[in-house]
Coordinates of C-alpha atoms in Angstrom, one line a residue:
M425 CA -8.9 3.7 -7.0
T426 CA -11.8 1.3 -6.5
T427 CA -11.6 -1.7 -4.3
G428 CA -14.4 -3.7 -5.8
S429 CA -16.3 -4.2 -9.0
T430 CA -18.9 -1.7 -7.8
G431 CA -16.3 1.0 -7.2
S432 CA -17.0 0.6 -3.5
T433 CA -14.6 2.1 -0.9
F434 CA -15.2 -0.8 1.4
P435 CA -12.1 -3.0 1.5
R436 CA -12.4 -6.8 1.9
W437 CA -11.5 -6.7 5.6
Q438 CA -14.6 -4.8 6.4
L439 CA -16.7 -7.5 4.6
A440 CA -14.9 -10.1 6.7
L441 CA -15.8 -8.3 9.9
L442 CA -19.5 -8.4 8.9
I443 CA -19.1 -12.2 8.8
G444 CA -17.8 -12.0 12.3
A445 CA -14.1 -13.0 11.7
P446 CA -11.1 -10.7 11.6
V447 CA -9.0 -11.2 8.5
A448 CA -5.9 -10.4 10.6
I449 CA -6.3 -13.9 12.1
G450 CA -6.0 -16.3 9.1
L451 CA -7.5 -19.1 11.1
G452 CA -9.9 -16.7 12.6
Y453 CA -13.0 -18.2 10.9
L454 CA -12.5 -21.1 13.2
Y455 CA -10.6 -19.6 16.1
W456 CA -12.6 -16.4 16.6
R457 CA -15.9 -18.2 17.0
N458 CA -14.4 -20.5 19.6
S459 CA -12.7 -17.7 21.6
S460 CA -15.7 -15.3 21.6
G461 CA -19.3 -15.4 22.2
Q462 CA -19.0 -17.5 25.3
G463 CA -21.2 -15.2 27.3
E464 CA -21.1 -11.5 28.2
G465 CA -18.3 -11.9 30.7
S466 CA -16.0 -13.8 28.3
D467 CA -12.5 -12.7 27.6
K468 CA -12.8 -12.0 23.9
L469 CA -9.8 -12.3 21.6
T470 CA -9.3 -9.1 19.8
K471 CA -6.8 -7.8 17.3
K472 CA -5.3 -5.5 19.8
R473 CA -4.9 -8.2 22.4
L474 CA -3.3 -10.5 19.9
A475 CA -0.8 -7.8 19.0
D476 CA 0.1 -7.3 22.6
I477 CA 0.8 -10.9 23.4
K478 CA 4.6 -11.7 23.3
D479 CA 6.1 -15.0 22.1
K480 CA 7.0 -16.3 25.5
T481 CA 9.6 -19.0 26.2
I482 CA 8.0 -22.3 27.0
S483 CA 8.8 -23.5 30.5
L484 CA 10.4 -26.8 31.4
D485 CA 8.2 -29.7 32.4
G486 CA 8.5 -32.0 35.4
D487 CA 10.3 -29.7 37.9
S488 CA 10.0 -31.2 41.3
S489 CA 10.6 -29.9 44.8
E490 CA 11.6 -33.4 45.9
V491 CA 15.0 -33.3 44.2
A492 CA 16.9 -32.8 47.4
K493 CA 15.0 -35.5 49.3
Q494 CA 15.7 -38.0 46.5
Q495 CA 19.4 -37.1 46.3
Q496 CA 19.8 -37.5 50.1
D497 CA 18.4 -41.0 49.9
A498 CA 21.4 -43.3 50.4
K499 CA 19.6 -46.2 48.6
P500 CA 20.9 -46.6 45.0
L501 CA 18.4 -45.4 42.5
T502 CA 17.3 -47.4 39.5
G503 CA 14.8 -47.2 36.7
R504 CA 12.2 -44.5 36.9
E505 CA 13.7 -43.0 40.1
L506 CA 17.1 -42.7 38.6
A507 CA 15.7 -41.1 35.4
L508 CA 13.8 -38.6 37.5
K509 CA 17.0 -37.7 39.4
H510 CA 18.8 -37.0 36.1
K511 CA 15.9 -35.0 34.8
N512 CA 15.9 -32.8 37.9
N513 CA 19.7 -32.3 37.6
G514 CA 19.1 -31.4 34.0
N515 CA 16.5 -28.8 35.0
A516 CA 18.9 -27.3 37.5
H517 CA 21.7 -27.0 34.8
F518 CA 19.1 -25.5 32.4
R519 CA 18.1 -22.8 34.8
A520 CA 21.8 -22.0 35.3
G521 CA 22.3 -21.6 31.6
K522 CA 24.5 -24.7 31.3
Y523 CA 22.7 -26.2 28.4
D524 CA 25.3 -28.8 27.4
L525 CA 25.3 -30.2 30.9
A526 CA 21.5 -30.2 30.9
I527 CA 21.4 -32.2 27.7
S528 CA 23.8 -34.8 29.2
E529 CA 21.5 -35.2 32.2
Y530 CA 18.4 -35.5 30.0
D531 CA 20.3 -38.1 27.9
A532 CA 20.7 -40.1 31.1
A533 CA 17.1 -39.6 32.1
I534 CA 15.9 -41.0 28.7
E535 CA 18.4 -43.9 28.9
H536 CA 17.2 -45.0 32.4
C537 CA 13.5 -44.3 31.9
P538 CA 11.5 -47.5 31.3
T539 CA 9.9 -47.5 27.8
Y540 CA 6.4 -48.1 29.2
E541 CA 6.6 -44.8 31.1
A542 CA 5.5 -42.9 28.0
N543 CA 4.5 -39.6 29.8
D544 CA 7.8 -39.4 31.6
R545 CA 9.8 -40.1 28.4
S546 CA 7.8 -37.4 26.6
T547 CA 8.8 -34.9 29.3
Y548 CA 12.5 -35.7 29.1
Y549 CA 12.5 -35.4 25.3
Q550 CA 10.6 -32.1 25.5
N551 CA 13.1 -30.7 28.1
R552 CA 16.1 -31.8 26.1
A553 CA 14.5 -30.1 23.1
A554 CA 14.2 -26.9 25.2
A555 CA 18.0 -27.1 25.8
Y556 CA 18.7 -27.6 22.2
E557 CA 16.4 -24.7 21.4
Q558 CA 18.7 -22.4 23.5
L559 CA 21.6 -23.6 21.5
Q560 CA 19.6 -23.0 18.2
N561 CA 20.1 -26.6 17.2
W562 CA 16.8 -26.7 15.3
A563 CA 17.2 -30.2 13.8
A564 CA 17.7 -31.7 17.3
V565 CA 14.8 -29.7 18.6
I566 CA 12.5 -31.2 15.9
K567 CA 13.8 -34.7 16.5
D568 CA 13.3 -34.5 20.3
C569 CA 9.9 -32.9 20.0
T570 CA 8.8 -35.6 17.5
N571 CA 9.9 -38.3 20.0
A572 CA 7.9 -36.4 22.8
I573 CA 4.8 -36.3 20.6
E574 CA 5.1 -39.9 19.7
C575 CA 5.0 -40.7 23.4
N576 CA 2.2 -38.1 24.1
P577 CA 0.3 -37.0 20.9
S578 CA -1.5 -34.3 22.9
Y579 CA 1.7 -32.6 24.2
V580 CA 1.0 -29.0 23.5
K581 CA 4.4 -27.7 24.6
A582 CA 6.2 -30.1 22.3
L583 CA 3.9 -29.2 19.4
V584 CA 4.5 -25.5 19.9
R585 CA 8.2 -25.9 20.3
R586 CA 8.5 -28.0 17.2
A587 CA 6.4 -25.5 15.3
K588 CA 8.8 -22.7 16.2
A589 CA 11.8 -24.9 15.2
Y590 CA 10.2 -25.6 11.8
E591 CA 9.6 -21.9 11.5
Q592 CA 13.3 -21.2 12.1
Q593 CA 14.0 -23.7 9.3
Q594 CA 11.5 -21.9 7.0
D595 CA 9.4 -25.1 6.8
L596 CA 6.2 -23.0 7.4
T597 CA 3.8 -25.6 6.2
K598 CA 4.9 -28.1 8.9
A599 CA 5.1 -25.2 11.4
L600 CA 1.5 -24.3 10.7
E601 CA 0.3 -27.9 11.0
D602 CA 1.9 -28.2 14.5
I603 CA 0.6 -24.9 15.8
T604 CA -2.9 -25.8 14.5
A605 CA -2.7 -29.1 16.3
A606 CA -1.7 -27.3 19.5
C607 CA -4.7 -25.0 19.1
I608 CA -7.1 -27.9 18.6
V609 CA -5.7 -29.7 21.7
D610 CA -6.0 -26.4 23.7
N611 CA -9.5 -26.1 22.4
F612 CA -8.5 -22.7 21.0
K613 CA -8.3 -21.1 24.5
S614 CA -4.6 -20.1 24.5
T615 CA -4.0 -16.6 23.2
T616 CA -0.3 -17.3 23.0
T617 CA -0.8 -20.3 20.7
L618 CA -3.4 -18.4 18.6
T619 CA -0.9 -15.5 18.2
L620 CA 1.8 -17.9 17.0
A621 CA -0.7 -19.4 14.5
D622 CA -1.6 -16.0 13.2
R623 CA 2.1 -15.1 12.7
M624 CA 2.9 -18.4 10.9
L625 CA -0.2 -17.9 8.7
R626 CA 1.0 -14.5 7.7
E627 CA 4.5 -15.7 7.0
L628 CA 3.3 -18.7 4.9
G629 CA 0.7 -16.5 3.1
Q630 CA 3.4 -14.0 2.2
Q631 CA 5.6 -16.8 0.9
H632 CA 2.9 -18.3 -1.2
G633 CA 1.6 -14.9 -2.4
K634 CA 5.0 -13.8 -3.7
E635 CA 5.5 -17.1 -5.5
A636 CA 2.1 -17.0 -7.0
M637 CA 2.5 -13.4 -8.2
K638 CA 5.7 -14.3 -10.0
N639 CA 3.9 -17.0 -11.9
K640 CA 0.6 -15.2 -12.3
K641 CA -1.3 -16.1 -15.5
E642 CA -2.9 -13.3 -17.5
I643 CA -6.6 -13.3 -16.8
Y644 CA -9.2 -10.8 -17.7
P645 CA -11.7 -9.7 -15.0
S646 CA -15.4 -9.9 -15.9
K647 CA -17.1 -7.4 -18.1
Q648 CA -19.0 -6.2 -15.1
F649 CA -15.8 -5.5 -13.2
I650 CA -14.2 -3.6 -16.0
D651 CA -17.4 -1.6 -16.7
S652 CA -17.6 -0.6 -13.1
Y653 CA -13.9 0.4 -13.0
F654 CA -14.3 2.8 -15.9
S655 CA -17.5 4.2 -14.5
S656 CA -15.5 5.5 -11.5
F657 CA -13.8 8.0 -13.9
T658 CA -16.0 11.0 -14.8
N659 CA -13.4 12.6 -17.1
D660 CA -11.7 9.7 -18.8
P661 CA -10.5 11.2 -22.1
V662 CA -10.3 7.8 -23.9
R663 CA -13.8 6.9 -22.8
K664 CA -15.2 10.3 -24.0
L665 CA -13.3 10.3 -27.3
V666 CA -15.5 9.9 -30.4
V667 CA -13.9 8.3 -33.4
A668 CA -15.2 7.3 -36.7
S669 CA -13.5 5.6 -39.6
S670 CA -14.4 3.3 -42.4
E671 CA -11.3 1.3 -41.7
P672 CA -11.4 0.0 -38.1
K673 CA -7.8 -0.8 -37.2
G674 CA -5.4 0.2 -34.5
F675 CA -6.8 2.5 -31.9
I676 CA -10.0 3.0 -33.9
K677 CA -10.7 -0.7 -33.6
A678 CA -9.7 -0.6 -29.9
K679 CA -12.1 2.2 -29.2
M680 CA -14.9 0.4 -31.0
L681 CA -14.2 -2.7 -29.0
F682 CA -14.2 -0.6 -25.8
D683 CA -17.5 1.0 -26.6
K684 CA -19.0 -2.5 -27.1
G685 CA -17.5 -3.9 -23.9
D686 CA -15.5 -6.4 -25.9
Y687 CA -12.4 -5.9 -23.7
E688 CA -10.2 -8.9 -24.4
A689 CA -9.1 -7.8 -27.9
I690 CA -8.2 -4.2 -26.9
V691 CA -4.5 -4.8 -26.0
A692 CA -3.8 -6.3 -29.5
A693 CA -5.6 -3.4 -31.3
C694 CA -3.7 -0.8 -29.2
T695 CA -0.4 -2.5 -29.9
E696 CA -1.1 -2.3 -33.6
E697 CA -1.6 1.5 -33.3
I698 CA 1.5 1.9 -31.1
E699 CA 3.8 0.0 -33.4
S700 CA 2.6 1.6 -36.6
S701 CA 4.6 4.4 -38.3
E702 CA 4.3 8.0 -37.1
S703 CA 2.4 9.0 -40.2
E704 CA -0.2 6.3 -39.6
S705 CA -0.4 6.6 -35.8
E706 CA -2.9 9.4 -35.1
Y707 CA -3.9 8.1 -31.6
K708 CA -0.6 6.6 -30.3
L709 CA -0.9 8.4 -26.9
E710 CA -4.6 7.4 -26.4
A711 CA -3.6 3.8 -27.3
L712 CA -0.8 3.9 -24.7
V713 CA -3.2 5.0 -22.0
L714 CA -5.9 2.5 -22.9
R715 CA -3.4 -0.4 -23.2
G716 CA -1.8 0.6 -19.9
T717 CA -5.2 0.6 -18.3
M718 CA -6.0 -2.8 -19.6
Y719 CA -2.6 -4.1 -18.5
N720 CA -3.3 -2.8 -15.0
L721 CA -6.7 -4.6 -15.0
I722 CA -5.2 -7.9 -16.0
A723 CA -2.3 -7.6 -13.5
C724 CA 0.5 -7.0 -16.0
Y725 CA 1.8 -4.3 -13.8
D726 CA 5.3 -3.8 -15.4
E727 CA 3.8 -3.4 -18.8
A728 CA 1.1 -1.0 -17.4
K729 CA 3.8 1.2 -15.8
Q730 CA 5.8 1.4 -19.0
D731 CA 2.7 2.5 -21.1
L732 CA 1.4 5.0 -18.6
D733 CA 4.9 6.4 -17.9
A734 CA 5.5 7.0 -21.6
V735 CA 2.5 9.4 -21.6
I736 CA 3.2 10.9 -18.2
E737 CA 6.8 11.9 -19.2
L738 CA 5.8 13.5 -22.5
E739 CA 5.2 17.1 -21.6
T740 CA 3.7 17.9 -24.9
A741 CA 0.9 15.4 -24.4
D742 CA -2.7 16.5 -23.8
K743 CA -3.0 17.4 -20.1
R744 CA -6.2 15.3 -19.8
L745 CA -4.3 12.2 -21.0
R746 CA -1.4 12.9 -18.7
S747 CA -3.6 13.5 -15.6
N748 CA -5.6 10.4 -16.3
A749 CA -2.4 8.4 -16.7
L750 CA -1.1 9.8 -13.4
I751 CA -4.3 8.8 -11.5
K752 CA -4.0 5.3 -12.8
R753 CA -0.3 5.3 -12.0
A754 CA -1.2 6.3 -8.4
S755 CA -3.6 3.3 -8.3
L756 CA -0.7 1.1 -9.5
A757 CA 1.6 2.4 -6.8
M758 CA -1.0 1.7 -4.2
Q759 CA -1.6 -1.9 -5.5
T760 CA 2.1 -2.8 -5.9
Q761 CA 3.7 -0.7 -3.1
P762 CA 1.1 -0.6 -0.3
E763 CA 3.9 -0.3 2.3
T764 CA 5.1 3.1 0.8
P765 CA 1.9 5.1 0.2
G766 CA 3.9 8.3 -0.4
A767 CA 4.6 7.2 -4.0
C768 CA 0.8 7.0 -4.6
F769 CA 0.2 10.6 -3.4
E770 CA 3.2 11.9 -5.4
Y771 CA 1.4 10.8 -8.6
F772 CA -1.8 12.5 -7.5
E773 CA 0.1 15.8 -6.8
R774 CA 1.6 15.7 -10.2
A775 CA -1.8 15.2 -11.8
E776 CA -3.2 18.1 -9.8
T777 CA -0.3 20.3 -11.0
I778 CA -1.0 19.4 -14.6
D779 CA -4.8 19.4 -14.6
S780 CA -6.3 20.9 -11.5
M781 CA -9.8 21.0 -12.9
N782 CA -10.0 17.2 -13.3
G783 CA -12.4 16.0 -10.6
D784 CA -11.2 12.4 -11.0
I785 CA -8.0 13.3 -9.2
Y786 CA -9.8 14.4 -6.0
H787 CA -12.3 11.5 -6.2
H788 CA -9.7 8.8 -6.4
R789 CA -7.3 10.4 -3.9
G790 CA -10.3 10.8 -1.5
Q791 CA -10.8 7.1 -1.6
V792 CA -7.2 6.5 -0.7
Y793 CA -7.6 8.9 2.2
I794 CA -10.6 7.0 3.4
L795 CA -8.6 3.7 3.4
S796 CA -5.9 5.6 5.3
E797 CA -8.5 6.9 7.8
R798 CA -7.6 10.5 6.9
M799 CA -11.2 11.7 6.9
N800 CA -10.5 15.4 6.9
D801 CA -8.4 15.1 3.8
A802 CA -10.9 12.7 2.2
I803 CA -13.8 15.1 2.8
A804 CA -11.9 18.1 1.3
D805 CA -11.0 16.1 -1.8
F806 CA -14.6 14.7 -2.3
K807 CA -16.0 18.2 -1.9
R808 CA -13.7 19.5 -4.6
A809 CA -14.5 16.5 -6.8
Y810 CA -18.3 17.1 -6.3
D811 CA -17.9 20.8 -7.1
L812 CA -16.3 19.8 -10.4
C813 CA -18.7 16.9 -11.1
P814 CA -22.0 17.7 -9.4
T815 CA -23.9 15.1 -11.5
S816 CA -21.9 12.2 -10.2
G817 CA -23.9 10.1 -7.8
I818 CA -20.8 8.0 -6.9
I819 CA -18.8 11.1 -5.8
A820 CA -21.7 12.5 -3.8
T821 CA -22.1 9.1 -2.1
H822 CA -18.4 8.9 -1.2
L823 CA -18.5 12.4 0.2
C824 CA -21.4 11.5 2.4
Y825 CA -19.7 8.3 3.5
A826 CA -16.5 10.1 4.4
Q827 CA -18.6 12.6 6.5
Y828 CA -20.4 9.7 8.1
C829 CA -17.0 8.1 9.0
Q830 CA -15.8 11.4 10.5
A831 CA -18.9 11.6 12.6
I832 CA -18.3 8.1 13.9
Q833 CA -14.7 8.9 14.7
N834 CA -15.7 12.0 16.6
K835 CA -18.6 10.1 18.3
D836 CA -20.9 12.8 16.9
E837 CA -24.3 11.2 17.1
S838 CA -26.2 14.1 15.6
G839 CA -23.6 14.1 12.7
V840 CA -24.3 10.4 12.1
E841 CA -28.0 11.0 11.9
R842 CA -27.5 13.9 9.5
M843 CA -25.4 11.8 7.2
K844 CA -28.0 9.0 7.3
K845 CA -30.6 11.5 6.3
R846 CA -28.3 12.8 3.6
F847 CA -27.9 9.2 2.2
N848 CA -31.7 9.0 1.8
E849 CA -31.7 12.4 0.0
L850 CA -29.0 11.0 -2.3
L851 CA -31.2 8.0 -3.1
E852 CA -33.9 10.4 -4.3
E853 CA -31.4 12.5 -6.2
Y854 CA -29.4 9.7 -7.8
A855 CA -32.0 6.9 -7.9
D856 CA -30.0 4.9 -10.5
C857 CA -26.7 5.0 -8.5
V858 CA -26.0 1.4 -7.3
E859 CA -23.1 2.7 -5.2
C860 CA -25.4 4.8 -3.1
Y861 CA -27.6 1.9 -2.2
S862 CA -24.7 -0.4 -1.6
I863 CA -22.8 1.9 0.8
L864 CA -25.9 3.0 2.6
A865 CA -26.8 -0.7 3.1
Q866 CA -23.4 -1.3 4.6
V867 CA -23.7 1.7 6.9
L868 CA -27.1 0.4 8.0
T869 CA -25.6 -3.0 8.6
E870 CA -22.9 -1.4 10.9
Q871 CA -25.7 0.2 12.8
Q872 CA -27.5 -3.2 13.0
N873 CA -30.5 -1.9 11.1
F874 CA -30.6 -5.1 9.2
A875 CA -34.1 -4.9 7.6
E876 CA -33.4 -1.5 6.2
A877 CA -30.0 -2.6 4.9
D878 CA -31.6 -5.6 3.2
S879 CA -34.1 -3.3 1.6
C880 CA -31.3 -1.1 0.2
F881 CA -29.5 -4.1 -1.3
A882 CA -32.8 -5.2 -2.9
R883 CA -33.2 -1.8 -4.4
A884 CA -29.6 -1.8 -5.7
L885 CA -30.3 -5.1 -7.4
K886 CA -33.5 -3.7 -8.9
V887 CA -31.4 -0.9 -10.5
D888 CA -28.7 -3.4 -11.7
P889 CA -29.6 -7.1 -11.4
N890 CA -26.1 -8.0 -12.7
Q891 CA -24.1 -6.6 -9.8
A892 CA -22.5 -9.8 -8.4
Q893 CA -20.9 -8.1 -5.4
I894 CA -24.2 -6.8 -4.2
Y895 CA -25.4 -10.4 -4.0
V896 CA -22.4 -11.2 -1.9
H897 CA -22.9 -8.3 0.4
R898 CA -26.5 -9.3 0.8
A899 CA -25.5 -12.9 1.6
V900 CA -23.2 -11.7 4.3
L901 CA -26.0 -9.6 5.7
Q902 CA -28.2 -12.7 5.9
L903 CA -25.5 -14.5 7.9
Q904 CA -25.1 -11.7 10.4
W905 CA -28.7 -10.8 10.7
K906 CA -30.4 -14.2 10.7
G907 CA -27.6 -16.8 10.7
E908 CA -29.2 -18.2 7.5
Y909 CA -26.3 -20.1 5.9
E910 CA -28.5 -21.7 3.3
E911 CA -29.9 -18.3 2.2
G912 CA -26.4 -16.8 2.2
V913 CA -25.0 -19.7 0.0
K914 CA -28.0 -19.3 -2.4
L915 CA -27.2 -15.6 -2.8
I916 CA -23.5 -16.1 -3.4
K917 CA -24.2 -18.8 -6.0
K918 CA -26.5 -16.3 -7.7
A919 CA -23.5 -13.9 -7.7
I920 CA -21.4 -16.5 -9.4
E921 CA -24.1 -17.1 -11.9
M922 CA -24.1 -13.3 -12.7
D923 CA -20.3 -13.1 -12.8
S924 CA -18.3 -16.3 -12.9
K925 CA -15.2 -14.2 -12.2
C926 CA -16.4 -12.6 -9.0
E927 CA -13.4 -13.3 -6.8
L928 CA -15.2 -12.0 -3.7
A929 CA -18.0 -14.6 -4.1
Y930 CA -15.6 -17.5 -4.1
E931 CA -13.7 -16.2 -1.1
T932 CA -16.8 -15.5 0.9
L933 CA -18.3 -18.9 0.0
G934 CA -15.1 -20.6 0.9
T935 CA -15.2 -18.8 4.3
I936 CA -18.7 -20.1 4.9
E937 CA -17.7 -23.6 4.0
V938 CA -14.8 -23.4 6.6
Q939 CA -17.3 -22.4 9.3
R940 CA -19.6 -25.3 8.3
G941 CA -16.7 -27.8 8.5
N942 CA -16.5 -28.4 4.7
L943 CA -12.8 -27.7 4.4
T944 CA -12.1 -29.7 1.2
E945 CA -14.8 -27.7 -0.6
A946 CA -13.4 -24.5 1.0
V947 CA -9.9 -25.1 -0.4
K948 CA -11.4 -25.5 -3.9
L949 CA -13.2 -22.2 -3.6
F950 CA -10.1 -20.4 -2.3
D951 CA -8.2 -21.8 -5.2
R952 CA -10.7 -20.3 -7.6
A953 CA -10.4 -16.9 -5.9
I954 CA -6.6 -17.2 -6.0
D955 CA -6.8 -17.8 -9.8
L956 CA -8.8 -14.5 -10.1
A957 CA -6.8 -12.4 -7.7
R958 CA -4.9 -9.4 -9.2
T959 CA -2.6 -8.2 -6.4
E960 CA 0.0 -9.7 -4.2
M961 CA -1.7 -8.3 -1.1
T962 CA -4.9 -10.1 -2.1
L963 CA -3.0 -13.3 -2.9
V964 CA -1.4 -13.3 0.6
H965 CA -4.8 -12.9 2.2
L966 CA -6.3 -15.8 0.1
Y967 CA -3.4 -18.1 0.7
S968 CA -3.7 -17.5 4.4
L969 CA -7.3 -18.8 4.3
K970 CA -6.4 -21.7 2.1
D971 CA -3.3 -22.7 4.2
A972 CA -5.4 -22.5 7.4
A973 CA -8.0 -24.9 5.9
L974 CA -5.3 -27.3 4.6
A975 CA -3.6 -27.3 8.0
Q976 CA -6.8 -28.2 9.8
L977 CA -7.5 -31.0 7.3
S978 CA -4.0 -32.4 7.7
V979 CA -4.1 -32.2 11.5
A980 CA -7.6 -33.8 11.7
K981 CA -6.3 -36.7 9.6
N982 CA -3.1 -37.1 11.5
M983 CA -4.9 -37.0 14.9
G984 CA -7.7 -39.2 13.7
L985 CA -10.3 -36.5 14.3
S986 CA -13.5 -35.7 12.4
I987 CA -13.6 -32.1 11.3
S988 CA -17.0 -31.9 12.9
N989 CA -15.4 -32.6 16.3
I990 CA -13.1 -29.6 16.0
Q991 CA -15.6 -27.2 14.5
P992 CA -17.8 -24.9 16.6
Q993 CA -21.5 -25.7 16.7
F994 CA -23.9 -23.2 15.1

């Protein structure tokens, strides 16, 4: 149940927090830096505050306390004064809930208002749009808001109202552009506008993510990723199986390819075994598990489920094969049904019933518990896994990390120090375990012990110089520690050199380019990450980043702005 090519338990949102931008706000790489860090007394925009802000109805503009005075004036009104009277009458009808009458008065206000009074006309159009909004006439809302914006391009209320109307019509791209323009005009200071932007980004990201998943092309992860995935299994029966034959075909060929790390031809070799006759198919179940695993890794989830289920439901199958298939089926459930985690745990429970001595069950379930912040359960599972697999540095590291997280939750400072000491003991005991260095480095980063964290990353790369994600983590550390963008970019490019399919490297580099104002380059990088993404959840996240960058580019062009004028200064 790994979340990265190093088998790390750290999900991508934690990496984003190290950069200083919450992934929950798709535009956050721009917005967050404008809304925070303005001094110790600043009112920082947090996820909790964003969640608490309600989508408030926009008020009418141009209400005046001089309505009665004007109406008492016996002199006939003309031009601007007459328009103002009709507008004020319209506002009174609006407040009384008489929206049709309000619209008629706003019609008259627009008719009598001189064309050179652009600000007045923009107000009347915006107020009429507010009345149409109450009647849910979204096309009319959009038309009136457009007229208001033409009169006053910096009219935030009209931009926000039109964005909401576009959202109602499911034109989320235009909605996002309008709300982005409103944020820029507001200088990113309105939490209400930021919240709307976040919501629209989520909606658009989900729309694009679902569409992309349906049309997802088959793509193999890098050899490094697949190697690390299999290294997270201590008791993988296929990996441990020793086969020998003078005629390498079917599963025998697949296993030889597997042992060499030549992964892309494995599915075809397994298929040959599965489709052969019963008398010729000695390793059909092993072939099903291996092919199902490879299907999972290349995001062919329906095919993976079919293969793994075929082994799971065969009660006469070897219990090691069935429990391994159930662990991977749990992983599939978590990837494809994250909103219903119960299905994932059901597969783990079935695996435990079948093969209770398989440490991989407890190790992988423990990782799910960590992601669910169920630390007591995680610790119990990792202890069981470690008892069964005491030579595994990865399991020992994850146990230590879960205990560290529990100490943090409980505000147990002495417990935190004990776990940091235990991490150092693990480095001595499992000196070749990259995961131990990586997780300790991230723990040290959380504690702002940046120099020690950097040393840990350096030691990890000395153990395995090909671990692309370690370069990315180290790059993020440089950004947080020293603000060294050039050094960060250099390290990420090194990651891509090590692994041209490192999705996290493209995403992180794209994020850096957004912060530097290089939005066109950022979009290209997000596209590359999207091509490599394997789950809908990841696609939604990446599309949110891409859509945010595209919206900013579009708005800057439409408003005649330079991107550097709307980017924060570093």
